[in-house]
Short mmCIF file of C-alpha atoms in Angstrom, two decimals:
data_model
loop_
_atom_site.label_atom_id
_atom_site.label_comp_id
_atom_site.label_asym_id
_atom_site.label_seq_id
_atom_site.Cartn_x
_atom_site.Cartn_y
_atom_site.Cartn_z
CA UNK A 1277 30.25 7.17 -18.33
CA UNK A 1278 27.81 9.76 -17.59
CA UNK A 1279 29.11 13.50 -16.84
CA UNK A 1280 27.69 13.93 -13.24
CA UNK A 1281 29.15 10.68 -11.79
CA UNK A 1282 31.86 11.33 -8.72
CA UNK A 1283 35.22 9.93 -8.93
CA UNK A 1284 34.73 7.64 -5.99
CA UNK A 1285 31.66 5.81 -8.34
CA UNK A 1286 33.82 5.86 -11.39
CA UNK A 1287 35.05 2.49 -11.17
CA UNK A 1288 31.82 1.36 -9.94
CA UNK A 1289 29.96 2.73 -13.19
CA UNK A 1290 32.53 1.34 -15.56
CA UNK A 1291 31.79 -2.30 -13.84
CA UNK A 1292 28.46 -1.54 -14.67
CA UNK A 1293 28.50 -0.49 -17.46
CA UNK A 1294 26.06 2.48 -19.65
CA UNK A 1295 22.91 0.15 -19.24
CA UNK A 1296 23.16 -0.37 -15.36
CA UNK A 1297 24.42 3.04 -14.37
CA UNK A 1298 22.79 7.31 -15.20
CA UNK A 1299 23.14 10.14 -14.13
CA UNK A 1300 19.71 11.42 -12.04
CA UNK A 1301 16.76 12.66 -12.88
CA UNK A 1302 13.38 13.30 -11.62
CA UNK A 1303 11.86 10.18 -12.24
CA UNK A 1304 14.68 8.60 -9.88
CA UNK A 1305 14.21 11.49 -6.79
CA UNK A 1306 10.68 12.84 -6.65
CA UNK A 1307 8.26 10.58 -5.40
CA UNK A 1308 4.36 9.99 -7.13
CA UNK A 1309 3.00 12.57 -4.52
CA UNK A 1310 5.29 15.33 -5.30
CA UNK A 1311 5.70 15.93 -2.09
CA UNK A 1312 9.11 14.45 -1.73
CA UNK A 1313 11.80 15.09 -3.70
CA UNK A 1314 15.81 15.47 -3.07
CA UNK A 1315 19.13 14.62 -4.99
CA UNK A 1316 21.68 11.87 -5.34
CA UNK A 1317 25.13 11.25 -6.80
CA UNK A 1318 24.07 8.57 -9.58
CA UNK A 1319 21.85 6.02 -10.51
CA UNK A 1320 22.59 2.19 -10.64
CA UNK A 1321 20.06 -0.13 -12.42
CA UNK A 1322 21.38 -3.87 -11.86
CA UNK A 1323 19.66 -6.38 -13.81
CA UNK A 1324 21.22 -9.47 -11.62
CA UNK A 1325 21.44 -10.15 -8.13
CA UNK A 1326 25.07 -10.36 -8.35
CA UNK A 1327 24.81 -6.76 -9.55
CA UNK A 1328 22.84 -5.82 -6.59
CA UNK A 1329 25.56 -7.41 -4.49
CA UNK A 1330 28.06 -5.63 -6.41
CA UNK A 1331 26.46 -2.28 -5.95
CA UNK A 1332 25.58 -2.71 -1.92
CA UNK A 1333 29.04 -4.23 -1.71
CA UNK A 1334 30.73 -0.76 -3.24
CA UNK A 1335 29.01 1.49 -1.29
CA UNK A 1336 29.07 -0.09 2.18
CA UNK A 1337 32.92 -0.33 1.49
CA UNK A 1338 32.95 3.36 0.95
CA UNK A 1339 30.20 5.02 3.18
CA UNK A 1340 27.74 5.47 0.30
CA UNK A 1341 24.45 5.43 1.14
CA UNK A 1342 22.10 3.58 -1.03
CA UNK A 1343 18.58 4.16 -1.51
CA UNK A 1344 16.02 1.03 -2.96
CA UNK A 1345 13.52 1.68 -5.78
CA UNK A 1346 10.89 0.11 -6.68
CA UNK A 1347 8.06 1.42 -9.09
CA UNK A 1348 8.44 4.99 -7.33
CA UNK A 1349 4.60 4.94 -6.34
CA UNK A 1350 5.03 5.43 -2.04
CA UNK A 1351 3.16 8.08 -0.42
CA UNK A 1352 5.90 8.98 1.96
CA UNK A 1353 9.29 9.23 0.87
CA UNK A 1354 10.49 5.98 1.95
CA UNK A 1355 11.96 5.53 -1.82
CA UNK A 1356 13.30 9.10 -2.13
CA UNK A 1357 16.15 10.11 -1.75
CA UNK A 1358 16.98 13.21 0.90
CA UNK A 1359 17.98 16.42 -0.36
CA UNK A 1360 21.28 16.91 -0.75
CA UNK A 1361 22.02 13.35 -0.28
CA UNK A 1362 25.21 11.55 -1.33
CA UNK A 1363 23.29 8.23 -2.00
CA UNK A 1364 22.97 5.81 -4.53
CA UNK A 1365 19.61 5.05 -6.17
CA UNK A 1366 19.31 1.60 -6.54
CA UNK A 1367 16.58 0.93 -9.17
CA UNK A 1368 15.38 -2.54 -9.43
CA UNK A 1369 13.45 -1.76 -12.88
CA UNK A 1370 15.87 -4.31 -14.54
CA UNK A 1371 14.84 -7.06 -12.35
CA UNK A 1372 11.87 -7.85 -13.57
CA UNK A 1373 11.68 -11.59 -14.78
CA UNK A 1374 9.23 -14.70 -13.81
CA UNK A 1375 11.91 -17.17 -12.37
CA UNK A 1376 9.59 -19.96 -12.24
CA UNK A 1377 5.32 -20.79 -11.61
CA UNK A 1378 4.84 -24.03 -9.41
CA UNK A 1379 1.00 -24.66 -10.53
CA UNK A 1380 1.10 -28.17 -8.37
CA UNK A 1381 2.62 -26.07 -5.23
CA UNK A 1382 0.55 -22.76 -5.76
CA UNK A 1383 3.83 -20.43 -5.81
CA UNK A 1384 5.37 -18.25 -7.96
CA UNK A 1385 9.45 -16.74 -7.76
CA UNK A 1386 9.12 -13.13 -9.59
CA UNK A 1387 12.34 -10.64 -9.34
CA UNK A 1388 11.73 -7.70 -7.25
CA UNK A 1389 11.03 -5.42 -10.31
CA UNK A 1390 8.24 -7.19 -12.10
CA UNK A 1391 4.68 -4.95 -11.75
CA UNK A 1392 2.42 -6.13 -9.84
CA UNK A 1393 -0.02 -6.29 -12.24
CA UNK A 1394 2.32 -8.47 -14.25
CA UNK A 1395 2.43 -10.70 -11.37
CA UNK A 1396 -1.32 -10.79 -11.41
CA UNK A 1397 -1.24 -11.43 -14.64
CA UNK A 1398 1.56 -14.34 -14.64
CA UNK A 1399 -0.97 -16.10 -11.93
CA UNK A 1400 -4.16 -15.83 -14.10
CA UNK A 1401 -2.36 -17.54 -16.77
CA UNK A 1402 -1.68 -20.43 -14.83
CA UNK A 1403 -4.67 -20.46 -13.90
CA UNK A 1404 -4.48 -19.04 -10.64
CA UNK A 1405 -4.69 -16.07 -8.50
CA UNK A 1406 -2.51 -13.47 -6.89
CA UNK A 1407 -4.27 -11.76 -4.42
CA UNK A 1408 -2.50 -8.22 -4.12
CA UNK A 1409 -4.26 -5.92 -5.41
CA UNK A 1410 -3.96 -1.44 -5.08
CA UNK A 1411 -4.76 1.42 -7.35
CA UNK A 1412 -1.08 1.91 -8.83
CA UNK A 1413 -0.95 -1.82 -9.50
CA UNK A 1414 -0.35 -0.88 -13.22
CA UNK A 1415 3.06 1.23 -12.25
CA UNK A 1416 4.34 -0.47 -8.82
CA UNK A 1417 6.61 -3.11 -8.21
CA UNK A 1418 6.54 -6.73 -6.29
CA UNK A 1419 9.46 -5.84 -4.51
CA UNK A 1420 8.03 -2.31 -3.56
CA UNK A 1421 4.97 -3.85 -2.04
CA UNK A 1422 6.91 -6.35 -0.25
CA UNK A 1423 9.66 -3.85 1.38
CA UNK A 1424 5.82 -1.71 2.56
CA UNK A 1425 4.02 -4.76 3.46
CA UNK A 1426 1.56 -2.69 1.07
CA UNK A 1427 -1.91 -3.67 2.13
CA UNK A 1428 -4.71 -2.87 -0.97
CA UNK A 1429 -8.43 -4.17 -1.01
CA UNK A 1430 -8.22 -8.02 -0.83
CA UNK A 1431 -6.93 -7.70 2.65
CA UNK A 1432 -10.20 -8.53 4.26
CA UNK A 1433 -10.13 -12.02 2.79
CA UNK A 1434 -5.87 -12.40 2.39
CA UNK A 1435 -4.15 -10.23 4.72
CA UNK A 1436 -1.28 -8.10 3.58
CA UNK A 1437 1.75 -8.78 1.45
CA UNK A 1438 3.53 -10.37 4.18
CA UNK A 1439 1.05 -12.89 4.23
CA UNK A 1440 1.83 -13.64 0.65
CA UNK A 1441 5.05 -13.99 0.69
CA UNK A 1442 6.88 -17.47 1.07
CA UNK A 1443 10.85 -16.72 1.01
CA UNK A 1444 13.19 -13.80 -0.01
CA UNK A 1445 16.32 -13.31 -1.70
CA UNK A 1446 18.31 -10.23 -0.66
CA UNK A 1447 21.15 -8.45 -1.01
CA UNK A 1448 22.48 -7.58 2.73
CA UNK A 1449 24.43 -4.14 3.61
CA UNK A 1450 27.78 -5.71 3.44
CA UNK A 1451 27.14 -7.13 -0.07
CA UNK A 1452 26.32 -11.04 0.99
CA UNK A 1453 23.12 -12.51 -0.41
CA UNK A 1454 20.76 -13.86 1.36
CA UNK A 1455 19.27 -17.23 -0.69
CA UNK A 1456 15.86 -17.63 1.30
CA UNK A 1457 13.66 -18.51 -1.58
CA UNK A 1458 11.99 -21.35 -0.04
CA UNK A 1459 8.57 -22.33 -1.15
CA UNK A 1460 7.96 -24.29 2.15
CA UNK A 1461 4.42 -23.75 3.29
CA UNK A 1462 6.00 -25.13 7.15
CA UNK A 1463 9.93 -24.17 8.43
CA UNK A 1464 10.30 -24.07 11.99
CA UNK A 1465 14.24 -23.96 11.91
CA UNK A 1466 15.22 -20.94 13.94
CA UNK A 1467 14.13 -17.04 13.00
CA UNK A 1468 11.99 -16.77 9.58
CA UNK A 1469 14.76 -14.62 8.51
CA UNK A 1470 12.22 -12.69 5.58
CA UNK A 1471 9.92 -11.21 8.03
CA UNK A 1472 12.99 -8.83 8.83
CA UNK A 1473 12.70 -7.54 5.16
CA UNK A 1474 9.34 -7.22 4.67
CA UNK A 1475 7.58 -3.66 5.84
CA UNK A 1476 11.20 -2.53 6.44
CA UNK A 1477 11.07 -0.06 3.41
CA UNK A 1478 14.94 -0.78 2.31
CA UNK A 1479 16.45 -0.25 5.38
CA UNK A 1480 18.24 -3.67 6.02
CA UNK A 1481 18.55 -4.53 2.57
CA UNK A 1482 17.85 -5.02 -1.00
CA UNK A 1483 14.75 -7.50 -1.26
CA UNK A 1484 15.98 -8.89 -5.59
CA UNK A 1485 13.83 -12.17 -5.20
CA UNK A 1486 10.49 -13.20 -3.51
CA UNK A 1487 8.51 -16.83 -3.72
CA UNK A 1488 4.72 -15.88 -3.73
CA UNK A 1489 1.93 -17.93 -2.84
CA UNK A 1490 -0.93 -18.41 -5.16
CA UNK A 1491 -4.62 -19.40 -5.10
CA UNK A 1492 -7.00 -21.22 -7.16
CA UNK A 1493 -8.37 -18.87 -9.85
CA UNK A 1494 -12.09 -17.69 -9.37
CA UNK A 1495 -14.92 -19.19 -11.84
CA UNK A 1496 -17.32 -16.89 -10.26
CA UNK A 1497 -17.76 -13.03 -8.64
CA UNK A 1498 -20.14 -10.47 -8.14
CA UNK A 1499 -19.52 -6.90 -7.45
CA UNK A 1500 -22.23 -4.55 -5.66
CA UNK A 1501 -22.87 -1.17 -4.07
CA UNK A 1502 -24.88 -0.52 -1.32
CA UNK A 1503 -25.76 3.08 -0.37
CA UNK A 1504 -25.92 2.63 3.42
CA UNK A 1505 -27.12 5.80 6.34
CA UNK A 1506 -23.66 5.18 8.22
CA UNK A 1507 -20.50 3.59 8.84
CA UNK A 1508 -21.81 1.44 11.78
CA UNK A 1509 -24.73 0.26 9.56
CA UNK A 1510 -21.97 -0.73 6.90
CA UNK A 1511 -19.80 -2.78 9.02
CA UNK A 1512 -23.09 -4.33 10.19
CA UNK A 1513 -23.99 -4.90 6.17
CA UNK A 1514 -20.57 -6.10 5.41
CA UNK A 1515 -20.59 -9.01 8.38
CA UNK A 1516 -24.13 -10.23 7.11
CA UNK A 1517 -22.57 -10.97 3.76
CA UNK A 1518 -19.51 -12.48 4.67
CA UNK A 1519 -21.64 -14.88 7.13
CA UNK A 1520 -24.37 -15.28 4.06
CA UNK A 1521 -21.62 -16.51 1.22
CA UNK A 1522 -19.14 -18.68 3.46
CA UNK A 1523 -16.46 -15.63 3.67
CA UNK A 1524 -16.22 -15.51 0.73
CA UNK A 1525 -16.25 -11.50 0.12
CA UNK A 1526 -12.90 -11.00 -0.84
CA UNK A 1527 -12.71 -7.02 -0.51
CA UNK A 1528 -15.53 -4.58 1.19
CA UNK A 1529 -14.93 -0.77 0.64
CA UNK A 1530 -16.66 2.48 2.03
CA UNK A 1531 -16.71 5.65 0.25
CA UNK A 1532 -18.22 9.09 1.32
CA UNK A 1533 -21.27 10.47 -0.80
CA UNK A 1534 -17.67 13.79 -1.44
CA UNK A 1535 -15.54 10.74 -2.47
CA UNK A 1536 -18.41 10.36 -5.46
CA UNK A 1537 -18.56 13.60 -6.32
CA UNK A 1538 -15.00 14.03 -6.43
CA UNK A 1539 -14.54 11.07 -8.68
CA UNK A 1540 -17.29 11.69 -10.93
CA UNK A 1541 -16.00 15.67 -11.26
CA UNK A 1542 -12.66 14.92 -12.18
CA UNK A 1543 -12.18 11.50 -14.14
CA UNK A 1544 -14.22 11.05 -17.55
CA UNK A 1545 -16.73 8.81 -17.75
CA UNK A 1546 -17.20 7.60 -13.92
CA UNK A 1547 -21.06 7.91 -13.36
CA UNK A 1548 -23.00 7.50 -9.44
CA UNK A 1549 -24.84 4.49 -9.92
CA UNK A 1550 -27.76 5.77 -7.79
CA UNK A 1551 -30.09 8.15 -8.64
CA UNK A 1552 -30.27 9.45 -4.94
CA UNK A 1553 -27.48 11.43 -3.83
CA UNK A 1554 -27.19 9.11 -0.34
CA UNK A 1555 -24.14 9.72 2.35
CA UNK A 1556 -22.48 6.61 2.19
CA UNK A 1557 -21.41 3.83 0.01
CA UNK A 1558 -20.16 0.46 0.26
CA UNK A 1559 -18.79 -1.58 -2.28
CA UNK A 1560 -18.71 -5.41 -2.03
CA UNK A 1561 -16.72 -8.26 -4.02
CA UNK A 1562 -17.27 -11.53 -3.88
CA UNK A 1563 -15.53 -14.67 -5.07
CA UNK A 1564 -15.75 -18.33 -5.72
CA UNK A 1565 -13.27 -20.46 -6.63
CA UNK A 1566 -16.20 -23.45 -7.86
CA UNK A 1567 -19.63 -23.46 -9.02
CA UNK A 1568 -20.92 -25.26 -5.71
CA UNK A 1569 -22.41 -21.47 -4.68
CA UNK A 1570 -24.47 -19.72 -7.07
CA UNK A 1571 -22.81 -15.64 -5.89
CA UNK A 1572 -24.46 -13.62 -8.10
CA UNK A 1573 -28.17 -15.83 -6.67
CA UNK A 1574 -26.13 -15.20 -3.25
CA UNK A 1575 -25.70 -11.60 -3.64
CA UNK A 1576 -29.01 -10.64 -4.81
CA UNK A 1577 -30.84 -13.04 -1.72
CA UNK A 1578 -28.76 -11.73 0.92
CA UNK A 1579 -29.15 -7.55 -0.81
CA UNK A 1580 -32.67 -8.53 -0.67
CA UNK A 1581 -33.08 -8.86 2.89
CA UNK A 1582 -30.36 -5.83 3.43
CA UNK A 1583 -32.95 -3.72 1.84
CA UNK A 1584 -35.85 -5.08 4.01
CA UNK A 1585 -34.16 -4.83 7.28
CA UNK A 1586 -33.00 -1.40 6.74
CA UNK A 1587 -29.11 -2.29 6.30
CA UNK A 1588 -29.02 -1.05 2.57
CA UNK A 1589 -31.27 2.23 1.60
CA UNK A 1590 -30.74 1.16 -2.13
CA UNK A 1591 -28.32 -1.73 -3.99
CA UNK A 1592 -26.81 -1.85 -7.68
CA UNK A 1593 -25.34 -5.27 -8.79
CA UNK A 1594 -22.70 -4.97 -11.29
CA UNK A 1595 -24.37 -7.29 -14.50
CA UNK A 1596 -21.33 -7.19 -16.27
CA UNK A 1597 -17.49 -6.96 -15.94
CA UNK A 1598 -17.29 -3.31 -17.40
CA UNK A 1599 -20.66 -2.12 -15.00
CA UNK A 1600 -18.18 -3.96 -11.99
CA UNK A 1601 -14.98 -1.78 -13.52
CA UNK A 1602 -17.27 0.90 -13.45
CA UNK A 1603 -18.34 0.32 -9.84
CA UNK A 1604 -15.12 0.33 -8.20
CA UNK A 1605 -13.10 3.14 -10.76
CA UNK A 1606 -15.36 5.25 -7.63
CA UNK A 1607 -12.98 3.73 -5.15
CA UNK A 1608 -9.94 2.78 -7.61
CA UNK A 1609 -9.56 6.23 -9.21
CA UNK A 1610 -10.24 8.11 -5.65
CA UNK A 1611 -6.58 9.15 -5.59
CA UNK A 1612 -5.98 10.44 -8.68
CA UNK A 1613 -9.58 12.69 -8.34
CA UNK A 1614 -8.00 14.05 -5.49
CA UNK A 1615 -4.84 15.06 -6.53
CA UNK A 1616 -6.79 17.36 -9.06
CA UNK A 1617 -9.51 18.35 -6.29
CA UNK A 1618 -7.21 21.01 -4.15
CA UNK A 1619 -4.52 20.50 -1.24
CA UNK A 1620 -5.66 18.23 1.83
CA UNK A 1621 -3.85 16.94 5.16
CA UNK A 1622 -4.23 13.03 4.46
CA UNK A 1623 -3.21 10.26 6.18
CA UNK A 1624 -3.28 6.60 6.77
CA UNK A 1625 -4.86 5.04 10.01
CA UNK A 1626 -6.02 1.66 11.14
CA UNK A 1627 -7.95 0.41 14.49
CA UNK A 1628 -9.49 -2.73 15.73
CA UNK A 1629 -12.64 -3.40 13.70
CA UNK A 1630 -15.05 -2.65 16.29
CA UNK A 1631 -13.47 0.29 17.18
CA UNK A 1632 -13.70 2.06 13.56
CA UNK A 1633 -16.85 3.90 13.41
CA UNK A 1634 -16.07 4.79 17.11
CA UNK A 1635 -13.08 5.87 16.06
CA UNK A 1636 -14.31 7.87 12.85
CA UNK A 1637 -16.91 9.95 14.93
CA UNK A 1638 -13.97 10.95 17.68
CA UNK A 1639 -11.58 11.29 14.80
CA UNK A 1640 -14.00 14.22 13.04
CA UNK A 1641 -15.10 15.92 16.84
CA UNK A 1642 -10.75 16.08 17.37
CA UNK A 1643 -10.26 17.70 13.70
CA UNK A 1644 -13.36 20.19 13.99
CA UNK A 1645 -12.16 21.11 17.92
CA UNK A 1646 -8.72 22.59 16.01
CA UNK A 1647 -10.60 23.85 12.73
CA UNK A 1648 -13.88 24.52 13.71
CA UNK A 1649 -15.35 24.51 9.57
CA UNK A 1650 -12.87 21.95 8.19
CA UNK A 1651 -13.99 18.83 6.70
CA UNK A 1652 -12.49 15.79 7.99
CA UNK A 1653 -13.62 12.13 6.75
CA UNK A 1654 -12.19 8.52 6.15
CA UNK A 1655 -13.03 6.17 3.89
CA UNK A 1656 -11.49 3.35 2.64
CA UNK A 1657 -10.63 -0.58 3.65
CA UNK A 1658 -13.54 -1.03 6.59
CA UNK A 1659 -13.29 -4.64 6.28
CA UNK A 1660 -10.08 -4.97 8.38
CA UNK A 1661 -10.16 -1.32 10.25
CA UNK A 1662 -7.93 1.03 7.89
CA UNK A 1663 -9.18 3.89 7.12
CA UNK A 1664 -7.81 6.82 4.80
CA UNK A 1665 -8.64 9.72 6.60
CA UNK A 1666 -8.42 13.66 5.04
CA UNK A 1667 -8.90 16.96 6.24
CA UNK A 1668 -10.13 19.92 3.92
CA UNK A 1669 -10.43 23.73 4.31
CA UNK A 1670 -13.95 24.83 4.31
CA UNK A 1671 -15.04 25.97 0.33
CA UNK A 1672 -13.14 29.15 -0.31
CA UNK A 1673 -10.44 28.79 2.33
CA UNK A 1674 -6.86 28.69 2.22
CA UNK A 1675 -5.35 25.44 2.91
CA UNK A 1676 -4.10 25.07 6.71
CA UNK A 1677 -1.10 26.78 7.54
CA UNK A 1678 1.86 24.80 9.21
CA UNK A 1679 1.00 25.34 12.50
CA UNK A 1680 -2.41 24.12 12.10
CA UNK A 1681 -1.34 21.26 10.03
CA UNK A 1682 0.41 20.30 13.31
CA UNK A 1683 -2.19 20.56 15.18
CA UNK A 1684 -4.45 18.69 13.56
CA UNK A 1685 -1.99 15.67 13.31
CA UNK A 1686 -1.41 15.71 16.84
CA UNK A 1687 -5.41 15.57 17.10
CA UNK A 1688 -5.79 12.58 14.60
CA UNK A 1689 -2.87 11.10 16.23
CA UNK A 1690 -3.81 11.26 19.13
CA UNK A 1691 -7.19 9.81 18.79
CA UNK A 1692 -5.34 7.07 17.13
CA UNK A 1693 -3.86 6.29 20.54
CA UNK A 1694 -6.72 6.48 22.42
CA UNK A 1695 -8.09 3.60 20.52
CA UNK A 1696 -4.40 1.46 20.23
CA UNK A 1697 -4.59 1.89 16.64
CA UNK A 1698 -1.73 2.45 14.11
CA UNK A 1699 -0.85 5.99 12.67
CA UNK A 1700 0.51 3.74 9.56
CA UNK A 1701 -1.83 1.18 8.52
CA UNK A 1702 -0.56 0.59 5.21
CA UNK A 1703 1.76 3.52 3.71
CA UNK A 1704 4.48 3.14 5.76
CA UNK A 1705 6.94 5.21 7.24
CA UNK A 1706 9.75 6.53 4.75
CA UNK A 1707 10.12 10.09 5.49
CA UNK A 1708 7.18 11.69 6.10
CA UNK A 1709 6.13 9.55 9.32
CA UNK A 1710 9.48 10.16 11.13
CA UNK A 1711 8.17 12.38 13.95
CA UNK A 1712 5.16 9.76 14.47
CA UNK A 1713 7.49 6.94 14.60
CA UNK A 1714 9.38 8.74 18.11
CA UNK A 1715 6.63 10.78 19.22
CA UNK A 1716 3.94 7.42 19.58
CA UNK A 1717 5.88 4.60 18.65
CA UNK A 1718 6.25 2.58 22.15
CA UNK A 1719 10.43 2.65 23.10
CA UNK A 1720 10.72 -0.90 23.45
CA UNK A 1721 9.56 -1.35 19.54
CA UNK A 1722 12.13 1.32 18.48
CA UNK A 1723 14.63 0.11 20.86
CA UNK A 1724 14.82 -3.27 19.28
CA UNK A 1725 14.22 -1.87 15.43
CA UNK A 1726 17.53 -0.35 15.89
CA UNK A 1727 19.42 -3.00 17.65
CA UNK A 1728 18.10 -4.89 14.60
CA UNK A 1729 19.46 -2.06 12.48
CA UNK A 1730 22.92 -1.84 14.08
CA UNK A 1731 23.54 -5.49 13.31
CA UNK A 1732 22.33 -5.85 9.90
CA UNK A 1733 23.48 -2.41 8.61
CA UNK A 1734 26.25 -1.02 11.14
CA UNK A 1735 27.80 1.72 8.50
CA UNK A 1736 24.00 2.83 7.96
CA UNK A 1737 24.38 2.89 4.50
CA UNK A 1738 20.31 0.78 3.35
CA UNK A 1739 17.93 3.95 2.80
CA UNK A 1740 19.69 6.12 5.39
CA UNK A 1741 17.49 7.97 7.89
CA UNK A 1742 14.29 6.31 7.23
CA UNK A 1743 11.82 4.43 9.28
CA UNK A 1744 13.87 4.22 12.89
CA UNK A 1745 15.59 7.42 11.97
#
């Protein structure tokens, strides 16, 4: 038994055993950011659901808090454990098998603790296709995504995790499970019980189990990016392709001429693909599941006329897989760049899709009325109205004290409002978004979050003090 465990765990770690139970360490209570980080009294990795069960069970019996895991790769907290904390981390890193593939009925049942790119990869083998798809796809978990309804770049064409997801198994606060992996594409019989799970980020219980829908595979895609003058032009660009190919442009990102030079400054080998140093970029992707449509014929018709009306100032078309890698590692490897490029107040909005360059100008006039020389600009997901949105000190300036940081959230936030938009489009809410959640969260939503809270989890002990508080 490890040396830091409590007495009251002690007979939970010896049911466990060496394999399923450690001491902490960083990897278990500092989140990817660095930004979050606190402590915990021990770490329980179940490889079973029964495990799970027999973990939950423990703690709720004794006022432990526990605290879900997934691949660690969150942006705000929501996996972290508070400082000072006597919680559990739950790690479902174990978990991480391919229960079954259903190639006739387009599912798949993964364990919560299989990577997503595994999952992707499971699909493609059957001959099929998984659409989930974000930048730490190599490092985060199924399980992860589905307790953040994470979001990533097929959204445009698939919608979020939640729209991927057929039925659940979890582990409930007092230690029941919860057997919902149906793979019914119709169940009208009462409450779909798995929508309470999904984006709630661990606080009403341990999601072990999910039954995923799949697609046919694609026989045929085409990647291209299209320096554009502005984000109004690109939304315009972006809805003349999706009409021209049948919808069938299964992700559309925008990028900011300092998102390139980021990129290209701080990960080897990424290149501009233009020659001219223009102010926006937008990348497309498009996919066919038959040969009945010609994309890549498509793609360079439709970028034809783009360029003759005006829409696109210049167009690349990826001729190979690596040249498409190497068009979107400028979007992909974004985060990464700018964890190397200096301290910046980021966050993670979404508004109605006619509203978003609206939005964008009004967001940068509310940023530069606080900080008169910052730098504020979004970038990110424009087919479906999320936008990642930064602030950065002028060259040679300090980064913004805490009062101005502040400030400049209440601006963004603010704006946000003014447009009925969401001040977490995809990142959720974990710790860092705690304030938001009261300060513009409407009171009838939180009222009924934590009546939902109070009857699934009455002792508070799933991921204590996130999301509602």
């Amino acid at each position: 038994m490890p040396d830091g465990t409590p007495a009251i765990l002690e007979p939970l770690a010896a049911q466990l055993g060496p394999a399923a139970w450690s001491d902490p360490t960083e990897r278990y209570t500092m989140d990817w950011s660095t930004k979050f980080s606190g402590s915990c009294v021990g770490v329980a990795k179940p490889s079973t659901v029964e495990e799970v069960a027999t973990v939950v069970k423990y703690c709720n019996e004794h006022g432990i808090g526990v605290v879900p895991q997934g691949g660690h790769t969150g942006l705000c907290g929501g996996a972290t454990p508070w400082p000072n904390s006597q919680t559990v981390v739950l790690s479902l890193e174990r978990m991480n098998r391919v229960r079954n593939i259903d190639t006739e009925g387009m599912t798949m049942t993964v364990e919560a603790g299989v990577i997503l790119q595994n999952v992707q990869g499971a699909a493609k083998e059957a001959g099929c296709f998984f659409p989930l798809s974000l930048g730490a796809q190599g490092s985060c978990m199924i399980g992860g995504n589905i307790s953040t309804n994470a979001g990533g770049v097929n959204v445009l064409k698939f919608g979020n995790t939640r729209d991927q997801v057929l039925g659940l198994e979890v582990v409930l606060a007092d230690g029941e499970i919860y057997r919902g992996l149906k793979r019914l594409k119709k169940d009208n019989s009462g409450y779909d019980l798995k929508h309470y799970f999904i984006g709630a980020e661990g606080t009403l219980g341990v999601i072990t189990a999910a039954t995923l829908k799949m697609y046919p595979g694609f026989v045929d895609k085409g990647t291209a990016i299209c320096a554009v003058s502005d984000m109004a032009t690109a939304l315009t660009l972006l809805n003349k392709v999706r009409a021209a190919t049948g919808d069938q442009v299964t992700a559309g990102e925008l990028i900011h001429r300092s998102h390139v030079e980021t990129v290209t400054k701080y990960i080897p080998g990424t290149r501009d693909p233009f020659d001219t140093a223009y102010e926006w970029y937008l990348i497309l992707e498009i996919s066919a599941t038959s040969k009945i449509v010609d994309i890549q014929s498509v793609i360079e018709e439709v970028l034809g006329e783009a360029l003759e009306e005006g829409l696109a100032l210049d167009v690349v078309i990826a001729q190979s897989e690596a040249q498409s890698q190497q068009i979107w590692d400028l979007r992909e490897m974004l985060p990464e760049a700018g964890r190397h490029s200096g301290p910046k107040l980021s966050h993670d909005l979404s508004v109605a899709l006619s509203d978003v360059n609206d939005f964008h100008e009004d967001f940068i006039k509310s940023c530069k009325a606080v900080v008169p020389d910052c730098f504020p600009m979004g970038f990110g997901h424009i087919g479906d109205g999320n936008l990642h949105v930064s602030v950065t000190p002028a060259p040679g300036k300090p980064y913004f004290d805490a009062e101005t940081v502040t400030r400049l959230e209440d601006a963004m936030f603010a704006c946000t409002r003014r447009f009925g938009g969401s001040f977490s489009a995809e990142h959720g809410i974990g710790q860092r978004k705690l304030p938001q959640m009261h300060a513009y969260k409407d009171a009838v939503d939180l009222k009924v979050m934590r009546a939902i809270k109070a009857a699934l989890d009455p002792k508070n002990i799933m991921n204590p003090g996130k999301v509602v508080g």
